Coordinates of C-alpha atoms in Angstrom, one line a residue:
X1 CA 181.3 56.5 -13.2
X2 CA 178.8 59.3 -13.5
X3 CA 178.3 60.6 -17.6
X4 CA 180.4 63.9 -17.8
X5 CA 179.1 67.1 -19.1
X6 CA 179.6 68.0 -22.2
X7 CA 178.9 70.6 -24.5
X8 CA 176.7 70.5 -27.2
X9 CA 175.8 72.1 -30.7
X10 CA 173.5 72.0 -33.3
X11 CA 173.2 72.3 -36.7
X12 CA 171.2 71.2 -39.9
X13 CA 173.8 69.1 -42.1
X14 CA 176.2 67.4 -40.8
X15 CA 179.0 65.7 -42.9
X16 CA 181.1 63.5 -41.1
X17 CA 184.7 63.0 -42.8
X18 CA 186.1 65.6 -45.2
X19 CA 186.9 63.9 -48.5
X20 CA 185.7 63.9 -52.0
X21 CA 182.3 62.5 -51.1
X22 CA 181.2 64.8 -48.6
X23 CA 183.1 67.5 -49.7
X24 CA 181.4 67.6 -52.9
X25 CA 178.3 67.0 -51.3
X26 CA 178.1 70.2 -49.5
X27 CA 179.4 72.0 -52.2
X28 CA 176.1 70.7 -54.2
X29 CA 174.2 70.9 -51.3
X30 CA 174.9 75.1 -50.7
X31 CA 174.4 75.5 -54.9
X32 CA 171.0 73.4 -54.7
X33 CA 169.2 75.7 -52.6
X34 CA 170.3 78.2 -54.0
X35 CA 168.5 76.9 -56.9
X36 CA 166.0 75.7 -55.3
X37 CA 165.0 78.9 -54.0
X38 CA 165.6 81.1 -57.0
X39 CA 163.0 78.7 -58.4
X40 CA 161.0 79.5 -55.7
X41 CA 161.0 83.0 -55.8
X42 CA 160.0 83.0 -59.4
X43 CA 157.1 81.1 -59.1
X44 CA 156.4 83.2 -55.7
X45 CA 156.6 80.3 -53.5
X46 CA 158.2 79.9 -50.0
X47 CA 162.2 79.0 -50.5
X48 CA 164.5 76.9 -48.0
X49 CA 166.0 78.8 -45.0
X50 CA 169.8 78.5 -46.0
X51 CA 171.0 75.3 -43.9
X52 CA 173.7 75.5 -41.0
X53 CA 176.7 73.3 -42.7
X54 CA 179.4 71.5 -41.0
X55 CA 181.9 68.9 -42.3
X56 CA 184.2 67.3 -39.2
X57 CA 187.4 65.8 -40.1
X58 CA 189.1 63.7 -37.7
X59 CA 193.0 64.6 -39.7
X60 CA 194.4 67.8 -38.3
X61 CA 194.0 69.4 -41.5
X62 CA 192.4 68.9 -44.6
X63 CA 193.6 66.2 -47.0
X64 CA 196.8 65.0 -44.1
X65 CA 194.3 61.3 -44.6
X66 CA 194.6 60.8 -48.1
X67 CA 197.3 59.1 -49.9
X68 CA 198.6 61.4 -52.6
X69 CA 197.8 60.4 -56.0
X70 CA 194.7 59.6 -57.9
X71 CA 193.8 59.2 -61.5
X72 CA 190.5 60.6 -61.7
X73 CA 187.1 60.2 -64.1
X74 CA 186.4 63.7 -64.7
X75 CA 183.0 62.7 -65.3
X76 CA 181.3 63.8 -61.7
X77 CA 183.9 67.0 -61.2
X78 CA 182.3 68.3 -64.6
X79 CA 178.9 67.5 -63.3
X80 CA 179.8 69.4 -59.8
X81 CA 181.4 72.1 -61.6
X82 CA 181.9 72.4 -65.0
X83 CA 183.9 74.6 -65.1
X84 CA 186.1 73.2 -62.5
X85 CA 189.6 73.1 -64.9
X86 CA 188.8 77.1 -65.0
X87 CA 188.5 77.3 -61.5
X88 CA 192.1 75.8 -60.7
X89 CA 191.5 72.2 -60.7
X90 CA 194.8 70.6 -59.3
X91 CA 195.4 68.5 -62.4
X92 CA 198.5 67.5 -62.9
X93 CA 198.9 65.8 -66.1
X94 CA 196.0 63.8 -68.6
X95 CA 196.2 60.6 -68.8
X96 CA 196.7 59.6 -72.8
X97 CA 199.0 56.5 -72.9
X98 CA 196.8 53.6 -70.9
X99 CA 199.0 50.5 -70.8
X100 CA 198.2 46.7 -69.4
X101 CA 201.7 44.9 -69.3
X102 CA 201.7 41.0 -68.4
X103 CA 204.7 41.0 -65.7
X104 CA 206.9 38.3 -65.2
X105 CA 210.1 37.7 -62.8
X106 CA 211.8 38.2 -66.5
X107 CA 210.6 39.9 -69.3
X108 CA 207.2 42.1 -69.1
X109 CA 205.2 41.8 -71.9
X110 CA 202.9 44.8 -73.0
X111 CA 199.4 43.8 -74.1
X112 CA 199.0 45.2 -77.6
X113 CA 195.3 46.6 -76.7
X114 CA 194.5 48.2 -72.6
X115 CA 191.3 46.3 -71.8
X116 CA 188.4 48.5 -71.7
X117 CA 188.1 48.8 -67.7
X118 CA 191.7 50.0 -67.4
X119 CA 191.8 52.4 -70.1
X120 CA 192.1 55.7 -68.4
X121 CA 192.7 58.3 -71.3
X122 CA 191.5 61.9 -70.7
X123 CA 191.3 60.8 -67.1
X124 CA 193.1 63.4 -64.8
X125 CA 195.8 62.4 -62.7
X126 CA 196.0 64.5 -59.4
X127 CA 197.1 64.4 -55.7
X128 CA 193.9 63.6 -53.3
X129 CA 195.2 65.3 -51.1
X130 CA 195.4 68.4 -53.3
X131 CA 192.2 67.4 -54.7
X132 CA 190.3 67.3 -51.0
X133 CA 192.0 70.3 -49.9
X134 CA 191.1 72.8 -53.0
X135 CA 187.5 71.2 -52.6
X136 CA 187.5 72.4 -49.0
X137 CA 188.4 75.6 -50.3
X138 CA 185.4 75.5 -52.8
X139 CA 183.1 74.5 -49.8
X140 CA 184.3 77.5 -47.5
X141 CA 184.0 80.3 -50.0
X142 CA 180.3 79.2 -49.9
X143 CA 179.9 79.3 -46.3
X144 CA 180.5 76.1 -45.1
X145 CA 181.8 75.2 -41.6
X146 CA 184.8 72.5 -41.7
X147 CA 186.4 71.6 -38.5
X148 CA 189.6 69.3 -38.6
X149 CA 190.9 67.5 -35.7
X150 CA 187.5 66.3 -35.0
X151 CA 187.3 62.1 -34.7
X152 CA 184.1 61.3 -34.4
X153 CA 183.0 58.2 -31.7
X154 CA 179.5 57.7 -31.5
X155 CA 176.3 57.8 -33.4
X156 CA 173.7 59.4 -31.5
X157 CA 170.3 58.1 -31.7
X158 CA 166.5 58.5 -30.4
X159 CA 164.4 55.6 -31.0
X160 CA 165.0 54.7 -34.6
X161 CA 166.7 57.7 -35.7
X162 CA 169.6 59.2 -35.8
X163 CA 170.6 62.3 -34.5
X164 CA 174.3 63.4 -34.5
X165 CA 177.6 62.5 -33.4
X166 CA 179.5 62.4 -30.0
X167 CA 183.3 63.6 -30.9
X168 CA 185.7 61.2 -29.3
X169 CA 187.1 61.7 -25.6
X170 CA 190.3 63.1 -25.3
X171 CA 192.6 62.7 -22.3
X172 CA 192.0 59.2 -21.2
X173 CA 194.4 55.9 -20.8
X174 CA 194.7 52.6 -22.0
X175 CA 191.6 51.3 -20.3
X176 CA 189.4 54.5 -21.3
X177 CA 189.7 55.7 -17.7
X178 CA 189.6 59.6 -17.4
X179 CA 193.6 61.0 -16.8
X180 CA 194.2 64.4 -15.3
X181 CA 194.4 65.9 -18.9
X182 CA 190.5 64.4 -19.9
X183 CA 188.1 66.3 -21.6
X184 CA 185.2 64.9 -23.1
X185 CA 184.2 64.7 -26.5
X186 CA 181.0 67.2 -27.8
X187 CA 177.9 66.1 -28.8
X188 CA 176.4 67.2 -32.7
X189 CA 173.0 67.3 -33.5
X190 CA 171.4 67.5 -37.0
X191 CA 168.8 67.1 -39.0
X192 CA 170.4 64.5 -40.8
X193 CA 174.0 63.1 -41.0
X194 CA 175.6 62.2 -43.6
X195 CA 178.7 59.7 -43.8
X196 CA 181.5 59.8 -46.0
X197 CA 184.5 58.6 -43.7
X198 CA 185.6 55.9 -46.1
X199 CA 186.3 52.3 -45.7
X200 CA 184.9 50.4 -42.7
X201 CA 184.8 54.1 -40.5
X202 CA 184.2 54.1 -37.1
X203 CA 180.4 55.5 -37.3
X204 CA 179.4 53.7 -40.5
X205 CA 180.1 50.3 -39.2
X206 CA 178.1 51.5 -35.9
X207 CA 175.3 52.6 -38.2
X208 CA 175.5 49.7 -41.0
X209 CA 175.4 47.1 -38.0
X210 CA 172.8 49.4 -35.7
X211 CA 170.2 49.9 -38.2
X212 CA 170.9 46.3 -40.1
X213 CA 171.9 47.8 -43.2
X214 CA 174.3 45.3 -44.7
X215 CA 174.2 44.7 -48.5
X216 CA 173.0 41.0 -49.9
X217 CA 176.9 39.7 -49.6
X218 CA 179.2 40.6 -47.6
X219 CA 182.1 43.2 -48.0
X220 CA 185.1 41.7 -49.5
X221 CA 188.7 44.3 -49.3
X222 CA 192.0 44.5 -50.8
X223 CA 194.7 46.9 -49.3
X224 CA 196.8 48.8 -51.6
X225 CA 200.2 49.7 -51.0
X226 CA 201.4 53.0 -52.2
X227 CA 205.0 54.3 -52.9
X228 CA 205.6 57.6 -54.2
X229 CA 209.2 57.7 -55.8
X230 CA 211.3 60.4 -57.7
X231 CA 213.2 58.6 -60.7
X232 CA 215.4 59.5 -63.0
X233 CA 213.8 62.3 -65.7
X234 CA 215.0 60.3 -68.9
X235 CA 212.6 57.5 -66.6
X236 CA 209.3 60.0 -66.2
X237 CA 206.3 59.9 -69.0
X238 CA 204.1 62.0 -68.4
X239 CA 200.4 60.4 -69.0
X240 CA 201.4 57.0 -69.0
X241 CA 198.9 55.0 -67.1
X242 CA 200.3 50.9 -66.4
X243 CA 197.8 48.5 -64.7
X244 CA 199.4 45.2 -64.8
X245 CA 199.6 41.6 -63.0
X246 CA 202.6 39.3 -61.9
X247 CA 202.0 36.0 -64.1
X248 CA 201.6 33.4 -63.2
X249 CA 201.4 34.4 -59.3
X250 CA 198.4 36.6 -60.1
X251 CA 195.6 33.6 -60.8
X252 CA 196.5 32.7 -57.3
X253 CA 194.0 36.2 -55.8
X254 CA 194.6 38.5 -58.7
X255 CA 196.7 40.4 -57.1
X256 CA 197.7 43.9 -59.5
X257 CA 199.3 46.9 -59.6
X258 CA 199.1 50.5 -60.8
X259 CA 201.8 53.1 -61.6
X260 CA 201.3 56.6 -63.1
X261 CA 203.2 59.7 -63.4
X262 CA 202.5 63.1 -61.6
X263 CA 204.7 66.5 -61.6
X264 CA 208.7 66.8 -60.7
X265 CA 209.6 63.5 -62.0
X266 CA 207.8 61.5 -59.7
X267 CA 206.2 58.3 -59.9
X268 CA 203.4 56.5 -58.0
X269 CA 203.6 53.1 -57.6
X270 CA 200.7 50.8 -55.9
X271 CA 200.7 46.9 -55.1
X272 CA 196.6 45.5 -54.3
X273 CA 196.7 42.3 -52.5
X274 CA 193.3 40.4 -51.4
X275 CA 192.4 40.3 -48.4
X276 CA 190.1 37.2 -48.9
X277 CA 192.9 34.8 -49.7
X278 CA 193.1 31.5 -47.7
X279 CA 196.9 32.2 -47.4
X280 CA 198.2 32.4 -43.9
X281 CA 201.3 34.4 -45.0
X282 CA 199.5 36.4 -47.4
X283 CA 201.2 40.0 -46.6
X284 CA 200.2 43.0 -49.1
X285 CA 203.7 44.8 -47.9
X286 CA 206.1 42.3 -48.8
X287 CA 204.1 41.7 -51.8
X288 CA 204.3 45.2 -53.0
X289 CA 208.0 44.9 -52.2
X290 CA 208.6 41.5 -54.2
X291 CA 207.1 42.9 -57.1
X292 CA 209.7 46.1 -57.1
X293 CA 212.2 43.3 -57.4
X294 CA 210.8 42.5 -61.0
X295 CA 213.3 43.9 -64.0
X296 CA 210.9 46.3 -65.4
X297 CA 210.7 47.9 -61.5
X298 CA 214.2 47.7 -60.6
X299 CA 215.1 49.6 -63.7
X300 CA 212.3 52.3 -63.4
X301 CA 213.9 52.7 -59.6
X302 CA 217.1 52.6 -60.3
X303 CA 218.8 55.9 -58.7
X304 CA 215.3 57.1 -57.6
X305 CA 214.4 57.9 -54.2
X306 CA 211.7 56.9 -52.3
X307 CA 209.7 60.2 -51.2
X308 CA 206.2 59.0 -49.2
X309 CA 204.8 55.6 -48.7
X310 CA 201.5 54.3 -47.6
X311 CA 198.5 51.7 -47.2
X312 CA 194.5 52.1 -48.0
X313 CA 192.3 49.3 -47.7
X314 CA 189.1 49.5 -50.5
X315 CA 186.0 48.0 -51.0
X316 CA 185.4 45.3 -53.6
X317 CA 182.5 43.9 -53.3
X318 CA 180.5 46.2 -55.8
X319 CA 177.1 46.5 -55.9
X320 CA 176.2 43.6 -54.2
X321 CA 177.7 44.3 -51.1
X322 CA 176.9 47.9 -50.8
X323 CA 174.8 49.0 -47.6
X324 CA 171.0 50.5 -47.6
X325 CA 171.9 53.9 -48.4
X326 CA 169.7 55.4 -45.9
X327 CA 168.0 55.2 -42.5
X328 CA 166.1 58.1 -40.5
X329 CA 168.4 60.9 -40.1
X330 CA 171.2 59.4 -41.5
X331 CA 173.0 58.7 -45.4
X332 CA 175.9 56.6 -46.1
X333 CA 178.1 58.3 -49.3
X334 CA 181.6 57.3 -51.0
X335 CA 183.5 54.2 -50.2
X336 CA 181.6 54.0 -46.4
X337 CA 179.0 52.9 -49.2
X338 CA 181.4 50.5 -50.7
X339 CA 181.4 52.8 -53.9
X340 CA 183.9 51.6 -55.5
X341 CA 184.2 50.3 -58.6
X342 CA 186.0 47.0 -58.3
X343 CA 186.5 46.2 -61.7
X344 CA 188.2 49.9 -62.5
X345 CA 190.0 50.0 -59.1
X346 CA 188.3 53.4 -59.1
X347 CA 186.3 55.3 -56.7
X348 CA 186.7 59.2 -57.1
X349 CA 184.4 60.0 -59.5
X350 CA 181.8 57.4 -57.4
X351 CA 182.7 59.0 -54.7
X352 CA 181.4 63.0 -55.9
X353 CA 178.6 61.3 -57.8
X354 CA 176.9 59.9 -54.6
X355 CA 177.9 63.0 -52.7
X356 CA 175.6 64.9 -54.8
X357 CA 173.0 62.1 -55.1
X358 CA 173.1 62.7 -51.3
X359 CA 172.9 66.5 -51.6
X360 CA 170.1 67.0 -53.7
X361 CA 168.1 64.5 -51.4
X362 CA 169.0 66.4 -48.4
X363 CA 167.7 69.8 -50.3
X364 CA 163.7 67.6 -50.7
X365 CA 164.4 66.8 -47.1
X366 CA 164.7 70.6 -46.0
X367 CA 162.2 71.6 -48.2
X368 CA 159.5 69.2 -46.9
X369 CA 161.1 69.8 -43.0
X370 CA 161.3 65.8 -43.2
X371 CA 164.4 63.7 -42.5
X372 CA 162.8 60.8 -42.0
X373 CA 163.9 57.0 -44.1
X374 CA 160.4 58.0 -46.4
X375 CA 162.1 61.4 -47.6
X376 CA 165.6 60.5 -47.5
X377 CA 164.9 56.9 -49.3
X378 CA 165.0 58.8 -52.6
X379 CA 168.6 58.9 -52.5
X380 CA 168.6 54.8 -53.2
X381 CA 166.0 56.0 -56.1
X382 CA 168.4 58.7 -57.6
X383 CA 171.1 56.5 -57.3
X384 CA 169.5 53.1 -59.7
X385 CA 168.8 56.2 -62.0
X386 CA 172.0 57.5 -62.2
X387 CA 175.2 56.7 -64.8
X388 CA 176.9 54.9 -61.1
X389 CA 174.3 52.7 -60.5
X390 CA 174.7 51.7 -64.0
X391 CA 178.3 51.3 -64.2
X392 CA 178.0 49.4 -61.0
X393 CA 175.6 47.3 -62.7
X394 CA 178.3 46.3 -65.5
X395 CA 180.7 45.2 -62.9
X396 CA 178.3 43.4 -60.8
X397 CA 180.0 39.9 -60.9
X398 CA 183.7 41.2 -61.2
X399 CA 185.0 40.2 -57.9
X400 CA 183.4 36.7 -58.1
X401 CA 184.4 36.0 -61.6
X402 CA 187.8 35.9 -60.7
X403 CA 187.8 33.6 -57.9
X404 CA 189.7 31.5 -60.3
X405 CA 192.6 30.2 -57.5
X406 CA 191.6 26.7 -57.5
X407 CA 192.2 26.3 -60.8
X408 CA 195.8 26.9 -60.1
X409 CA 197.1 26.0 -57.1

């Protein structure tokens, strides 16, 4: 079958998924120019052309792909925008009551001090989705294109570089044969593209495997289970953050759970189950839905009602398992990075700070006219001398440390 025409457009950034790390990153991007050329102009030098922007989004709107609820390290929002609480920030509540409890299928016992990496006071719990759409808001009012309902397909490359996207084919059947309804997907070119679609996304895996970018070990996933439930209002705390672990079935994968409360008496509730177990039955759904069997669950349930429910797979390999950053024409941002910070269970904050990382490479790029792996290699460099890299660093040996299972099966 001949290759169908297609249309075409080109542009000079090019973000590829529309959440917090490329989001942020193009918000940074637009206010680094600008800075970058009022610098310019005072020292009567040549500034940067303002760049043609576009994010694609393959959700039919903005923030319809992430799971409501997040407890967030304000420390890369304040760097992005410090005054972003002034600006209308969709915080719900601050965190100030951090709790580990040691859960049991009777009594839960509360640990009289949070361990360090789940100690989330003055953290800011928030909807993602509220979060990702307010920061397409942000990214607009400057000027930026964002186009939803966009699934990218394809990395496009010439010789060793990459140079856009080709948009997914629409109209075609089971086999990927044309139907009477086809229409082919567009080709994007930039001058570099950057990808922030999150875990294992379509393009990054092309790219990761394409340009043999794979970290030193390989990626190792959990998938958490989210629940969003209205309870009872005598039942609703706001600030309380729990982390906690079902004893003594935890030592089997450390398996854990997260629960925090958000506006209108509601509740979110997550299950994380390894994905690495040797466990042929292992099944994070029915273990998120054991767990709600526990006393302290049914009671916090009790009379509540179940209002959204849904599953994320994340990263936990940490630093050692992250991907080469960059390539020619291309940057990886955000959890397609594997970003996350296993030992935290958190990747927001990780998620802005390599978005900007990424921006303010991108602005050296356009200002030398050079996309190439030599320019765009700084962004690994800003990175190992950022407070990321170095929180990274402290959790380096997390996920191995607690392969403990054989010492209790």
């Amino acid at each position: 079958m001949s290759e169908p025409e297609r249309e075409s457009m080109e542009v000079d950034v090019l973000f590829v998924g529309a959440g917090p790390a490329n989001l942020a990153s193009a918000y940074h991007l637009v206010k680094q120019v600008e800075a970058h050329n009022e610098k310019a102009e005072a020292e009567g030098r040549p500034g940067i052309e303002p760049p043609v922007i576009l994010v694609i989004e393959k959700a039919a709107g903005l923030g319809d792909h992430q799971l409501s609820g997040a407890v967030i390290n304000p420390v890369a929002i304040q760097e992005l925008m410090p005054d972003f609480v002034e600006q209308g920030f969709p915080t719900e509540y601050v965190a100030n009551d951090s709790q580990f409890i040691f859960f049991t299928r009777g009594p839960s016992i509360k640990s009289p001090i949070c361990p360090p990496m789940f100690q989330k006071n003055g953290y800011h719990v928030a909807s993602l989705s509220n979060v990702t759409k307010w920061l397409g808001e942000k990214c607009e009012e400057l000027g930026v294109e964002i186009y939803p309902g966009f699934a990218a397909a394809q990395i496009l490359t010439e010789s060793d570089r990459v140079v856009g996207i080709r948009t997914g084919d629409m109209g075609v059947d089971k086999d990927g044969n044309p139907k009477p309804t086809f229409q082919p997907g567009m080709d994007i070119f930039a001058k570099v593209t950057v990808l922030g679609e999150g875990v294992r996304g379509t393009l990054s895996k092309q790219l990761i495997d394409l340009f043999d970018l794979h970290g030193p070990n390989e990626q190792s996933y959990k998938t958490g289970i989210k629940e969003i439930w209205r309870v009872k209002p005598e039942k609703h705390q706001p600030g309380r953050v729990i982390h906690g672990s079902l004893f003594p079935d935890a030592f089997k994968q450390m398996d854990g759970m997260w629960l925090y409360d958000m506006k209108d008496n509601l509740v979110s509730f997550g299950y994380v189950t390894s994905l690495t177990t040797e466990d042929p039955h292992n099944d994070p759904h029915l273990n998120a839905q054991k767990f709600k069997t526990i006393p302290f669950m049914r009671d916090l349930l009790e009379g509540g009602e179940l209002i959204r429910y849904g599953a994320k797979c994340v990263p936990m390999g940490g630093l050692y398992s992250q991907p080469k950053l960059y390539c020619n024409g291309a940057l990886l941002v955000g959890d397609a990075a594997g970003m996350l910070n296993p030992m935290k269970l958190a990747g927001v904050h990780m998620a802005i700070k390599t978005g900007m990382l990424a921006a303010e490479t991108i602005v050296d790029a356009l200002a030398r006219d050079d996309f190439s792996a030599k320019t765009l290699g700084d962004y690994t460099e800003r990175y190992k001398n950022s407070w990321a890299y170095a929180e990274h660093m402290e959790a380096r040996n997390w996920e191995g440390s607690i392969d403990v299972s054989p010492l209790f099966l």
